[in-house]
PDB file of C-alpha atoms in Angstrom:
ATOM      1  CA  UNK A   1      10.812   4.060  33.223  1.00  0.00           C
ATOM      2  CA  UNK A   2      12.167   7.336  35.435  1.00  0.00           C
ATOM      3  CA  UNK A   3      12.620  10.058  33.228  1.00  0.00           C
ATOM      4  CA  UNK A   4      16.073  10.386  33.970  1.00  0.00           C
ATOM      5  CA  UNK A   5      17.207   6.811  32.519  1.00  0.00           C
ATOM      6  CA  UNK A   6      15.417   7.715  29.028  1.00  0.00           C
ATOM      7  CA  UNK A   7      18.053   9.202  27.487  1.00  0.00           C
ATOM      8  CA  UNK A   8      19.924   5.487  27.357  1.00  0.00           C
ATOM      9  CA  UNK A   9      16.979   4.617  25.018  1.00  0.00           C
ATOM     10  CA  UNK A  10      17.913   7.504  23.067  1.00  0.00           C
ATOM     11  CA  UNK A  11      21.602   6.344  22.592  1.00  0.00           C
ATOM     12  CA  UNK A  12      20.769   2.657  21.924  1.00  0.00           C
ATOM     13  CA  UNK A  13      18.838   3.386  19.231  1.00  0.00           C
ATOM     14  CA  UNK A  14      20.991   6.192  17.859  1.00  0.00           C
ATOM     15  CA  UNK A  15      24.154   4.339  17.645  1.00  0.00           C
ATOM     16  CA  UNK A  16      21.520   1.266  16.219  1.00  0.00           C
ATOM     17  CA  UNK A  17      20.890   4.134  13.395  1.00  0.00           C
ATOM     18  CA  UNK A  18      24.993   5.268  13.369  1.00  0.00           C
ATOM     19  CA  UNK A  19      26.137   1.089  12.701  1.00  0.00           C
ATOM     20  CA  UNK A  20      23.526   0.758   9.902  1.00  0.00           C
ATOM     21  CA  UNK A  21      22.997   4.016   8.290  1.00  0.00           C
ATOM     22  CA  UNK A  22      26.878   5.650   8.979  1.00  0.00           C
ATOM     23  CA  UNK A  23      28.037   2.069   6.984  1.00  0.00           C
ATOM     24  CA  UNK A  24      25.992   2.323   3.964  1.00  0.00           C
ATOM     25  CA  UNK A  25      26.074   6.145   3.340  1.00  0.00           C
ATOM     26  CA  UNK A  26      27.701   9.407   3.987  1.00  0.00           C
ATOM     27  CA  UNK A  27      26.708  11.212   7.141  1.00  0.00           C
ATOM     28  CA  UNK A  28      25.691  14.352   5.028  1.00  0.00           C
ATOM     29  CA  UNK A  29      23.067  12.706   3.965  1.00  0.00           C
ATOM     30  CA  UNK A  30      21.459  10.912   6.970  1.00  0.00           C
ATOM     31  CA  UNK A  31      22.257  13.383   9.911  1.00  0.00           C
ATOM     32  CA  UNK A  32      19.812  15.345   8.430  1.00  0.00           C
ATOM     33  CA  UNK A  33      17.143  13.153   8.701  1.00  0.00           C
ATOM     34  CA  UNK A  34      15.000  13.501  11.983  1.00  0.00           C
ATOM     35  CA  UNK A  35      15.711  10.608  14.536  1.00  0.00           C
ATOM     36  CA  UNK A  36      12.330   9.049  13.372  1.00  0.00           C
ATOM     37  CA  UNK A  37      13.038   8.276   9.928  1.00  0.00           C
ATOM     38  CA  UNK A  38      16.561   7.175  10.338  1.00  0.00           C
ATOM     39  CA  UNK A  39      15.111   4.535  12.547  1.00  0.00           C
ATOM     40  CA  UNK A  40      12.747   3.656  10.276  1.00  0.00           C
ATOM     41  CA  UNK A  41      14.923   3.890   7.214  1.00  0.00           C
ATOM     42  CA  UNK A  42      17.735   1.804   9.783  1.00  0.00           C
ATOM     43  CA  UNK A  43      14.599  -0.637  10.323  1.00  0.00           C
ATOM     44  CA  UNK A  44      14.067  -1.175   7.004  1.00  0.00           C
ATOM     45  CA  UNK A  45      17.208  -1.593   5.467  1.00  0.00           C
ATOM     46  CA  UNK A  46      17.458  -4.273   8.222  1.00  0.00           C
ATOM     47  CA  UNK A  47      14.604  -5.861   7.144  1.00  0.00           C
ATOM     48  CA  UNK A  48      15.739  -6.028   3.254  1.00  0.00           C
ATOM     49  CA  UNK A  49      18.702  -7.717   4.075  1.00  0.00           C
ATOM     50  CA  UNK A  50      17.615 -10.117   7.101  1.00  0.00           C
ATOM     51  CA  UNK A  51      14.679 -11.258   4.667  1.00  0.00           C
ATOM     52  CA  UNK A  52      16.197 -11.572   1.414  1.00  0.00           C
ATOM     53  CA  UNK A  53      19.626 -12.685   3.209  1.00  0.00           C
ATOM     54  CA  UNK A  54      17.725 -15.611   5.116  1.00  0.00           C
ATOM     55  CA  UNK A  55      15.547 -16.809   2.754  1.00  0.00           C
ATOM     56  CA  UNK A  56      18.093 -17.101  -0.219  1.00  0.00           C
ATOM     57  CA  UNK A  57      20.840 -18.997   2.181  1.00  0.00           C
ATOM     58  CA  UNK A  58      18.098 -21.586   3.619  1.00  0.00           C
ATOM     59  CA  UNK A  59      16.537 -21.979  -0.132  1.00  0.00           C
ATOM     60  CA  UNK A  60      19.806 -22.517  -1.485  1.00  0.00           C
ATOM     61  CA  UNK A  61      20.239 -25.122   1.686  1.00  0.00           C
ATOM     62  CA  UNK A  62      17.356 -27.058   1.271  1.00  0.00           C
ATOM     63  CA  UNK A  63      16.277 -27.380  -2.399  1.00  0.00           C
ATOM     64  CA  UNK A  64      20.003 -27.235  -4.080  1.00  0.00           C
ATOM     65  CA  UNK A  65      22.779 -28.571  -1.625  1.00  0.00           C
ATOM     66  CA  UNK A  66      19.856 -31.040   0.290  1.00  0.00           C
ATOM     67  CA  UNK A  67      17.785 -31.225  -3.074  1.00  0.00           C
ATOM     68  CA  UNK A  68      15.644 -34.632  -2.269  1.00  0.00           C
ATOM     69  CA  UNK A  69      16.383 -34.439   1.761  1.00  0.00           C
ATOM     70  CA  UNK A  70      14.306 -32.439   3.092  1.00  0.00           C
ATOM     71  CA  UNK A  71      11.775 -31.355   0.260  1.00  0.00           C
ATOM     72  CA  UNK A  72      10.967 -34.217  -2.667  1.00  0.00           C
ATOM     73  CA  UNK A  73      11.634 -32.859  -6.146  1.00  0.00           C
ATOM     74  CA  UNK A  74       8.130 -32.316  -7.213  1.00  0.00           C
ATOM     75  CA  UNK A  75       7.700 -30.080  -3.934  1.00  0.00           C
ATOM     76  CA  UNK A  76       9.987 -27.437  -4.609  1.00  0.00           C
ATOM     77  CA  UNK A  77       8.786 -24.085  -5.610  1.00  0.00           C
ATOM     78  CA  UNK A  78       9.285 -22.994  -9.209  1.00  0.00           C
ATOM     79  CA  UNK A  79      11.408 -19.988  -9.145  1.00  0.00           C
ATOM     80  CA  UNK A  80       8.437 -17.747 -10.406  1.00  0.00           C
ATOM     81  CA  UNK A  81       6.684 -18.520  -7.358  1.00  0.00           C
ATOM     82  CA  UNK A  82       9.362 -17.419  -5.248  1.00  0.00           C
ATOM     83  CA  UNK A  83       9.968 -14.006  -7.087  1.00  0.00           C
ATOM     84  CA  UNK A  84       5.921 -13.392  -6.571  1.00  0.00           C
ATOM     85  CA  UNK A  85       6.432 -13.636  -2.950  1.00  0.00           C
ATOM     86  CA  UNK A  86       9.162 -11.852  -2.655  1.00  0.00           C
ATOM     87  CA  UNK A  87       7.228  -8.921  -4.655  1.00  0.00           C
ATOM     88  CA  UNK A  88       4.748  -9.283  -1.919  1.00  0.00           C
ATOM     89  CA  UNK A  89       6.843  -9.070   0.685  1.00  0.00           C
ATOM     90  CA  UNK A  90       8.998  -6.135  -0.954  1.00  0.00           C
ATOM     91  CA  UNK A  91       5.573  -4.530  -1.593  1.00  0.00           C
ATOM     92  CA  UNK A  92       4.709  -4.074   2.646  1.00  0.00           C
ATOM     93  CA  UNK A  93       8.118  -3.885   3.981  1.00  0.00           C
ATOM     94  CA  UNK A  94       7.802  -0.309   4.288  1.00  0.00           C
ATOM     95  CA  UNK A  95       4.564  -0.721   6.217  1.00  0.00           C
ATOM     96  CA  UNK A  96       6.498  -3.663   8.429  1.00  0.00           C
ATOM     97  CA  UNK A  97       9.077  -1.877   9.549  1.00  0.00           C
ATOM     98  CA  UNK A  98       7.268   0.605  10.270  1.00  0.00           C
ATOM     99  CA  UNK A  99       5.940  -1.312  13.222  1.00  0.00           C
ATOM    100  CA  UNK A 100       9.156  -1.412  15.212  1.00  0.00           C
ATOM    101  CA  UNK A 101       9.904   2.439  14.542  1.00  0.00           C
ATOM    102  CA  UNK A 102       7.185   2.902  16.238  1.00  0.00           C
ATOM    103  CA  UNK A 103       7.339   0.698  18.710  1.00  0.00           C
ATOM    104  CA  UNK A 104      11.163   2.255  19.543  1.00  0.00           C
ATOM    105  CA  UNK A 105       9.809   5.615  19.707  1.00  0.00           C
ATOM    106  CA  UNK A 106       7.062   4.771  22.386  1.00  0.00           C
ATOM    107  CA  UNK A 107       9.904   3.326  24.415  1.00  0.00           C
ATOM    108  CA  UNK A 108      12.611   6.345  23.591  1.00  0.00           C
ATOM    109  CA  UNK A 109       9.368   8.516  25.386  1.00  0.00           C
ATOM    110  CA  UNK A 110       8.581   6.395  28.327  1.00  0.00           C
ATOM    111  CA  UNK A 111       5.306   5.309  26.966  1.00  0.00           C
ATOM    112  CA  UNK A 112       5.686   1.893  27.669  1.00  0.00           C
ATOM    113  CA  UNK A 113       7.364  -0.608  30.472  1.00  0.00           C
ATOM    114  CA  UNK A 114      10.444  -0.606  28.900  1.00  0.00           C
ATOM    115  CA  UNK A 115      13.977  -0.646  30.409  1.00  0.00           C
ATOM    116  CA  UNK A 116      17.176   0.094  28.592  1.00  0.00           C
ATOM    117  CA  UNK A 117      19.560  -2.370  30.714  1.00  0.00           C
ATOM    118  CA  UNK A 118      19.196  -6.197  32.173  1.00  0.00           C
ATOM    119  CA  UNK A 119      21.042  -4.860  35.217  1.00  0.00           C
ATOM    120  CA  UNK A 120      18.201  -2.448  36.007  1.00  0.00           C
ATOM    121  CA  UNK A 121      15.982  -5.910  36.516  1.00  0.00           C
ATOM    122  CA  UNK A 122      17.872  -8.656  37.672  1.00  0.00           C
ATOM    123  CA  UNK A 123      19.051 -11.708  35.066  1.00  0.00           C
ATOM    124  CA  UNK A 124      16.212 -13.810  37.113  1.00  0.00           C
ATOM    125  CA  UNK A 125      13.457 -10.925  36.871  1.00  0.00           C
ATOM    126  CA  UNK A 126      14.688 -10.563  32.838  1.00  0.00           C
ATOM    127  CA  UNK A 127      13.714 -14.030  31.963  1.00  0.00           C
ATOM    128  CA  UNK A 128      10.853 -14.036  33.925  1.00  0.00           C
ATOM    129  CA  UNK A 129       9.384 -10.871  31.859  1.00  0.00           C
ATOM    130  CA  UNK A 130      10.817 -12.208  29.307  1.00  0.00           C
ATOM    131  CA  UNK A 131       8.834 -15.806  29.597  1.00  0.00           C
ATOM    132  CA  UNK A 132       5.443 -13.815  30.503  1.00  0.00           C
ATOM    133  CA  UNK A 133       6.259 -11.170  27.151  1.00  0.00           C
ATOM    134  CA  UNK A 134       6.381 -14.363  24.594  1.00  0.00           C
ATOM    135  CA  UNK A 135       3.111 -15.969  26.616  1.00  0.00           C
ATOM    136  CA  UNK A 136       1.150 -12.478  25.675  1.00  0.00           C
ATOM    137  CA  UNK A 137       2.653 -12.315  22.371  1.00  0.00           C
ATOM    138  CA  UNK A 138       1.902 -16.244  21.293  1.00  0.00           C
ATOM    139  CA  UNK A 139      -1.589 -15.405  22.838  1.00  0.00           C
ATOM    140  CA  UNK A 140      -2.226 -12.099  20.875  1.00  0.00           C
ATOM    141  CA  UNK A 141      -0.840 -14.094  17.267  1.00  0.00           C
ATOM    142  CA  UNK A 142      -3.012 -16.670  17.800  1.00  0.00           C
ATOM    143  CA  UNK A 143      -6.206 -14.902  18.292  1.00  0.00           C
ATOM    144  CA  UNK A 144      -5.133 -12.113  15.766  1.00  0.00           C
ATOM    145  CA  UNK A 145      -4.581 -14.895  13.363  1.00  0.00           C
ATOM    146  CA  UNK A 146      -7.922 -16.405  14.038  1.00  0.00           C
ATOM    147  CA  UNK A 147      -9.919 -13.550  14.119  1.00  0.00           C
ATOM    148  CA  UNK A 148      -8.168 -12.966  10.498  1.00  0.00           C
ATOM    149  CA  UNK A 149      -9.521 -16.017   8.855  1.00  0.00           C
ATOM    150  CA  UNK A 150     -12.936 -16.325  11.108  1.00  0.00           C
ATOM    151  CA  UNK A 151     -14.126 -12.771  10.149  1.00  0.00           C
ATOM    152  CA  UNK A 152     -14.948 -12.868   6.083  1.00  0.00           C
ATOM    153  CA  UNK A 153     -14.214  -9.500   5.474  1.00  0.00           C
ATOM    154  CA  UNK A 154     -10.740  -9.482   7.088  1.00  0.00           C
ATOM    155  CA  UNK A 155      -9.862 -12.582   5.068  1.00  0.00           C
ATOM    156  CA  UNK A 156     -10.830 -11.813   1.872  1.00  0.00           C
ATOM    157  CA  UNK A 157      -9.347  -8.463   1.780  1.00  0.00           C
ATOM    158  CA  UNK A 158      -6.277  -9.225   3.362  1.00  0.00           C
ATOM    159  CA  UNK A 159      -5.494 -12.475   4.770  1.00  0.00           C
ATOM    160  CA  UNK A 160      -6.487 -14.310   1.336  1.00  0.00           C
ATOM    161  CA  UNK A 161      -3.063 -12.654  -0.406  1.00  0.00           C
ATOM    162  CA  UNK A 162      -1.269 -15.093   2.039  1.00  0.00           C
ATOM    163  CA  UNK A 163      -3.013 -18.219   1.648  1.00  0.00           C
ATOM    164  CA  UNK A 164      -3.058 -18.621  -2.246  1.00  0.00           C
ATOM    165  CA  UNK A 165       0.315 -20.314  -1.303  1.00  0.00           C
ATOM    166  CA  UNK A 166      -1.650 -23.277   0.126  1.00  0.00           C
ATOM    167  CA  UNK A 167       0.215 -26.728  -1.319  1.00  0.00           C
ATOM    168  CA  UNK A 168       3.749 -27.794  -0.633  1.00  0.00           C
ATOM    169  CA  UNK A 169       4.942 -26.845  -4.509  1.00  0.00           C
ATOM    170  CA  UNK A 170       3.775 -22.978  -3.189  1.00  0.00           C
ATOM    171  CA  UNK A 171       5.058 -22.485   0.313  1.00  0.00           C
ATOM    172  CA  UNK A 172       8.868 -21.541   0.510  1.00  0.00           C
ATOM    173  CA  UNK A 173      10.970 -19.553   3.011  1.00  0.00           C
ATOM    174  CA  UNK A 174       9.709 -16.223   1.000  1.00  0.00           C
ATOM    175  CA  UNK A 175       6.289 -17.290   1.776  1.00  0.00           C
ATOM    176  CA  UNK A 176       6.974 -16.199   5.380  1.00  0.00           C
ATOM    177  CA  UNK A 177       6.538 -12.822   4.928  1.00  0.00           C
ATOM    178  CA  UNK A 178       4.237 -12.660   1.726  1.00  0.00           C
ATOM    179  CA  UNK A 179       1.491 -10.812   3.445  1.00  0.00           C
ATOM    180  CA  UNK A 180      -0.985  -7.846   2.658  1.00  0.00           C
ATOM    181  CA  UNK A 181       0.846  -5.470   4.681  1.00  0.00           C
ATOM    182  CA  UNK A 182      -1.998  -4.395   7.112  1.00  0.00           C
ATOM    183  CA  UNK A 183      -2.522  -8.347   7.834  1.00  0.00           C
ATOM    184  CA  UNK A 184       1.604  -8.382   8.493  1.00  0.00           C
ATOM    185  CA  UNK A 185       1.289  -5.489  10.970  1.00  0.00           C
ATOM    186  CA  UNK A 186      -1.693  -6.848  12.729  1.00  0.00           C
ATOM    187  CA  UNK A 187       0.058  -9.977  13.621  1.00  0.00           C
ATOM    188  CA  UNK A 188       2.907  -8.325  14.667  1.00  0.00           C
ATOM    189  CA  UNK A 189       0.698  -5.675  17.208  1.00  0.00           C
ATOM    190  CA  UNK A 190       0.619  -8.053  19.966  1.00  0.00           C
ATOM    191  CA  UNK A 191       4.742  -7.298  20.364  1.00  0.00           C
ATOM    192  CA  UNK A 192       3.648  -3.908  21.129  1.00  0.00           C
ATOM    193  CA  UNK A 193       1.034  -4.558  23.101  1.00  0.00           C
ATOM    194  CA  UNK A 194       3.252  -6.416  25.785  1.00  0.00           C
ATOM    195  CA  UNK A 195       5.348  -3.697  25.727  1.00  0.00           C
ATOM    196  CA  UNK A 196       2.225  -1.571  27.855  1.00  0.00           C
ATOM    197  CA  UNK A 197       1.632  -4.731  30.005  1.00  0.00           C
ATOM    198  CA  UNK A 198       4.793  -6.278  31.611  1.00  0.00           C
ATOM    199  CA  UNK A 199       8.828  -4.680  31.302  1.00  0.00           C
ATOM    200  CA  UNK A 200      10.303  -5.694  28.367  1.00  0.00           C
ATOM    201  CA  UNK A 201      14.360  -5.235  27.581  1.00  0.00           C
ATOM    202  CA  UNK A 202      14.829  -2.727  24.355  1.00  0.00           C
ATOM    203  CA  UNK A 203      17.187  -4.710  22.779  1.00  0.00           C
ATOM    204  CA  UNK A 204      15.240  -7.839  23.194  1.00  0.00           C
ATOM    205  CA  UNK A 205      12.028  -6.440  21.765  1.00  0.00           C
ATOM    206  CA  UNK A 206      13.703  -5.281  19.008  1.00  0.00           C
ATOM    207  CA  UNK A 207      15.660  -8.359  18.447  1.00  0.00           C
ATOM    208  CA  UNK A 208      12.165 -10.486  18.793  1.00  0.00           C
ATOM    209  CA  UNK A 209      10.961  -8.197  16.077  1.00  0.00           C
ATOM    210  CA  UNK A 210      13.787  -8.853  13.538  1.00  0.00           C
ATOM    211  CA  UNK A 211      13.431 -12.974  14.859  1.00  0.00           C
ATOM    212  CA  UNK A 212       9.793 -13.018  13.607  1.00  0.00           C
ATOM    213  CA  UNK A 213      11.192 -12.637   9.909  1.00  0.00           C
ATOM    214  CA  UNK A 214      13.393 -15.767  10.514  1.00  0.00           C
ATOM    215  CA  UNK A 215      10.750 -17.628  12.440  1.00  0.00           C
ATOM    216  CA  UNK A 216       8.381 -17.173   9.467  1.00  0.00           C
ATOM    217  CA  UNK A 217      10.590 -18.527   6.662  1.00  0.00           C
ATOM    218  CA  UNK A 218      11.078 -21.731   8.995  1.00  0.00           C
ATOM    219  CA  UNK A 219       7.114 -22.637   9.806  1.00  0.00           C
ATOM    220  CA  UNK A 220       6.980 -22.607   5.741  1.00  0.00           C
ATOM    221  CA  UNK A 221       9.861 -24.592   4.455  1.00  0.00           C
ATOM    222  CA  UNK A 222       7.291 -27.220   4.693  1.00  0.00           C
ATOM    223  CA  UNK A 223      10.005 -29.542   6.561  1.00  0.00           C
ATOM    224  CA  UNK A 224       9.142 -31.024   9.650  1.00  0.00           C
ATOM    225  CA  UNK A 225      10.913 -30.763  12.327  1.00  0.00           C
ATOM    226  CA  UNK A 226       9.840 -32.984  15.164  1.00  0.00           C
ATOM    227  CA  UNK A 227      10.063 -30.871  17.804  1.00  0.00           C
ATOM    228  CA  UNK A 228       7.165 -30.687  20.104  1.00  0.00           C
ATOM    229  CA  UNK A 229       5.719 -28.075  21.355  1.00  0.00           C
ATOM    230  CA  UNK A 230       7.195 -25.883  18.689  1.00  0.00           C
ATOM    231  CA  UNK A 231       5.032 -24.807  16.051  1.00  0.00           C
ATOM    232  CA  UNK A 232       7.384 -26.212  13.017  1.00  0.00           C
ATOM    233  CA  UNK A 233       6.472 -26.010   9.465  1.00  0.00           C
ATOM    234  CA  UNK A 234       4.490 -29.223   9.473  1.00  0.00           C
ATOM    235  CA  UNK A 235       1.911 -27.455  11.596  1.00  0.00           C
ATOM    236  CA  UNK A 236       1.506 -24.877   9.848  1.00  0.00           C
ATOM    237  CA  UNK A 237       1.655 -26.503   6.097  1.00  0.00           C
ATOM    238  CA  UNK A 238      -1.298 -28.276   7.918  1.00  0.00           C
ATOM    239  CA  UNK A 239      -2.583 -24.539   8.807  1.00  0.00           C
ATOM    240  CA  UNK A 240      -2.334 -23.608   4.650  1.00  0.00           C
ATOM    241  CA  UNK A 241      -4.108 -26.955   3.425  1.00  0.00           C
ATOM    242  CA  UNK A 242      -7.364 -26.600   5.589  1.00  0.00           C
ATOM    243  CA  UNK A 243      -7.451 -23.063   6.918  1.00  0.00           C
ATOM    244  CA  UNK A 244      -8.891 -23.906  10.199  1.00  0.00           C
ATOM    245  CA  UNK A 245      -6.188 -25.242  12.673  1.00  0.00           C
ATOM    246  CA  UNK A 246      -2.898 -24.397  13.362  1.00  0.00           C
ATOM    247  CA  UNK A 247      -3.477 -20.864  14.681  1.00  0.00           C
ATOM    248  CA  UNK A 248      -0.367 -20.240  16.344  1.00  0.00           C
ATOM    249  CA  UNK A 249       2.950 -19.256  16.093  1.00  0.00           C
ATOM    250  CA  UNK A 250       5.721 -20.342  18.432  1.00  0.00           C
ATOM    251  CA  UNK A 251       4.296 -23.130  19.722  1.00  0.00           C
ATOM    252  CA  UNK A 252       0.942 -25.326  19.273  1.00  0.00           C
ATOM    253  CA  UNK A 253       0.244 -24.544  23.192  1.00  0.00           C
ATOM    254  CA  UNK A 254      -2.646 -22.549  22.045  1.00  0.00           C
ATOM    255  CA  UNK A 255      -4.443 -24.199  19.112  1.00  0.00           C
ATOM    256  CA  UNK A 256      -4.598 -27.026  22.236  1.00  0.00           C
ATOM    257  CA  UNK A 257      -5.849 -24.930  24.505  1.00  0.00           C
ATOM    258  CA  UNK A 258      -8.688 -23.498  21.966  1.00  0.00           C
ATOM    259  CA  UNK A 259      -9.370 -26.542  20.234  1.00  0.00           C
ATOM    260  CA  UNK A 260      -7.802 -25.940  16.562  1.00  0.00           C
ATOM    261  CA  UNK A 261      -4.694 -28.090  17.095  1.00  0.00           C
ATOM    262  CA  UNK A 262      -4.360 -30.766  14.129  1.00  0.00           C
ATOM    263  CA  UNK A 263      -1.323 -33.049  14.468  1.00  0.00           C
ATOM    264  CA  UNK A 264       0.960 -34.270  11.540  1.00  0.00           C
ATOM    265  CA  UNK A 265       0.994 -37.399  12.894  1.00  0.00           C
ATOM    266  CA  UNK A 266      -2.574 -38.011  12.312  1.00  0.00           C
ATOM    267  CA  UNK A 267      -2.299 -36.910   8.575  1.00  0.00           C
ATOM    268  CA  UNK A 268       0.638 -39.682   8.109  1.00  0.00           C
ATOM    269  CA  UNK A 269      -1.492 -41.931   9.900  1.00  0.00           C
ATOM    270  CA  UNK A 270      -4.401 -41.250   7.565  1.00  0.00           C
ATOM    271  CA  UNK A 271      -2.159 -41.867   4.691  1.00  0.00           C
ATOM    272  CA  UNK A 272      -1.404 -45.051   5.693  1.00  0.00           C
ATOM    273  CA  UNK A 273      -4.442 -46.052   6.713  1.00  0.00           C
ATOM    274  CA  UNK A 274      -5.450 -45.283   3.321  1.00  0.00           C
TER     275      UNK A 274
END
């Protein structure tokens, strides 16, 4: 990005930091602050609200006003178990939002490929980057997420807090982001890595960032949603009963590719057949 066009950076993510912080509090009090930690504090209020928000609406959705629909009765989470994740979570949402302060701060500094506008590119050029940005991110998840189960040292000290929810009566939208907080931030790295590799539109990374703490209270509702290739929560209940397919994260384009792709089909099949 030419120096000169870095200051819109600069005012995105201010005025990101006047919406949030100038609602909630008086501006003696935040002004203050240096630009880095109102984005981060800005981040992380976000992050609060967008997790707890989310997850209580689609919990109250599917085991209260679809109670037997989606999730039988003796499948539901007990309450206790959804208060422990949410400690979890609560726990390394510091640490997570940390990750996109950071990540907005490389950009604000030129650092990366980053453009402020969609005009600067093109709408055809923006969905292009934008296609080849969620092919290096699904790639990077994948193998991050591998690598995080394959090497025993990694697992045990931080990918193991995750998978003690590993049975339907466990895994509930809180579950998504119930995660050691260095395993959370590792998964998210690849986001930042794209950012070095192809242009990618500040608002859009940023929104993609945010998006991840929806996506992962979907893929563990443990409700299936029957729509190929998209990773759904069937896949990846799959992924927390055996521990060794089911890698990926958008889509199930890569646990093909690699060999780890197990099919809910073939479990109901199973059943039947026994």
């Amino acid at each position: 990005m030419a120096p000169s066009n870095l200051h819109l950076f600069l005012e995105e993510t201010t005025f990101y930091n006047r919406i949030v912080l100038g609602s909630l509090f008086p501006s003696e009090l935040w002004t203050p602050i240096p630009h880095f930690l109102q984005t981060w504090l800005r981040n992380y209020i976000g992050g609060v609200l967008l997790y707890l928000v989310s997850g209580s609406l689609w919990c109250f959705y599917i085991y209260h006003l679809k109670r037997n629909v989606y999730v039988p009765k003796d499948c539901i989470p007990s309450r206790r178990a959804m208060l422990l994740q949410i400690g979890v979570a609560m726990k390394a949402m510091p640490w997570y939002t940390l990750l996109p302060t950071v990540s907005e701060y490389t950009i604000e500094h030129g650092l990366t490929r980053g453009y402020p506008l969609i005009s600067d590119v093109g709408w055809m050029a923006y969905l292009g980057y934008l296609l080849i940005y969620l092919v290096i991110v699904e790639f990077g998840i994948y193998w991050m997420h591998r690598e995080l189960h394959d090497i025993k040292p990694l697992y045990k000290y931080l990918h193991a807090t995750h998978h003690i929810y590993n049975k339907q009566n466990t895994l509930s939208p809180f579950a998504g982001l119930a995660f050691h907080p260095v395993d959370g931030i590792l998964q998210a790295v690849p986001h930042i890595i794209a950012l070095f590799l192809v242009p990618a539109h500040l608002t859009t990374h940023i929104a993609l960032l945010f998006i991840e703490a929806i996506w992962t209270a979907n893929i563990h509702d443990c409700i299936d949603g029957k729509m190929w290739p998209v990773m759904g929560a069937a896949y990846h209940t799959i992924h927390h009963t055996t521990y060794r397919h089911n890698y990926g994260h958008y889509t199930v384009c890569m646990d093909w590719m690699f060999g780890t792709l197990h099919d809910p089909s073939e479990e109901e099949a199973g059943k039947k057949v026994t």
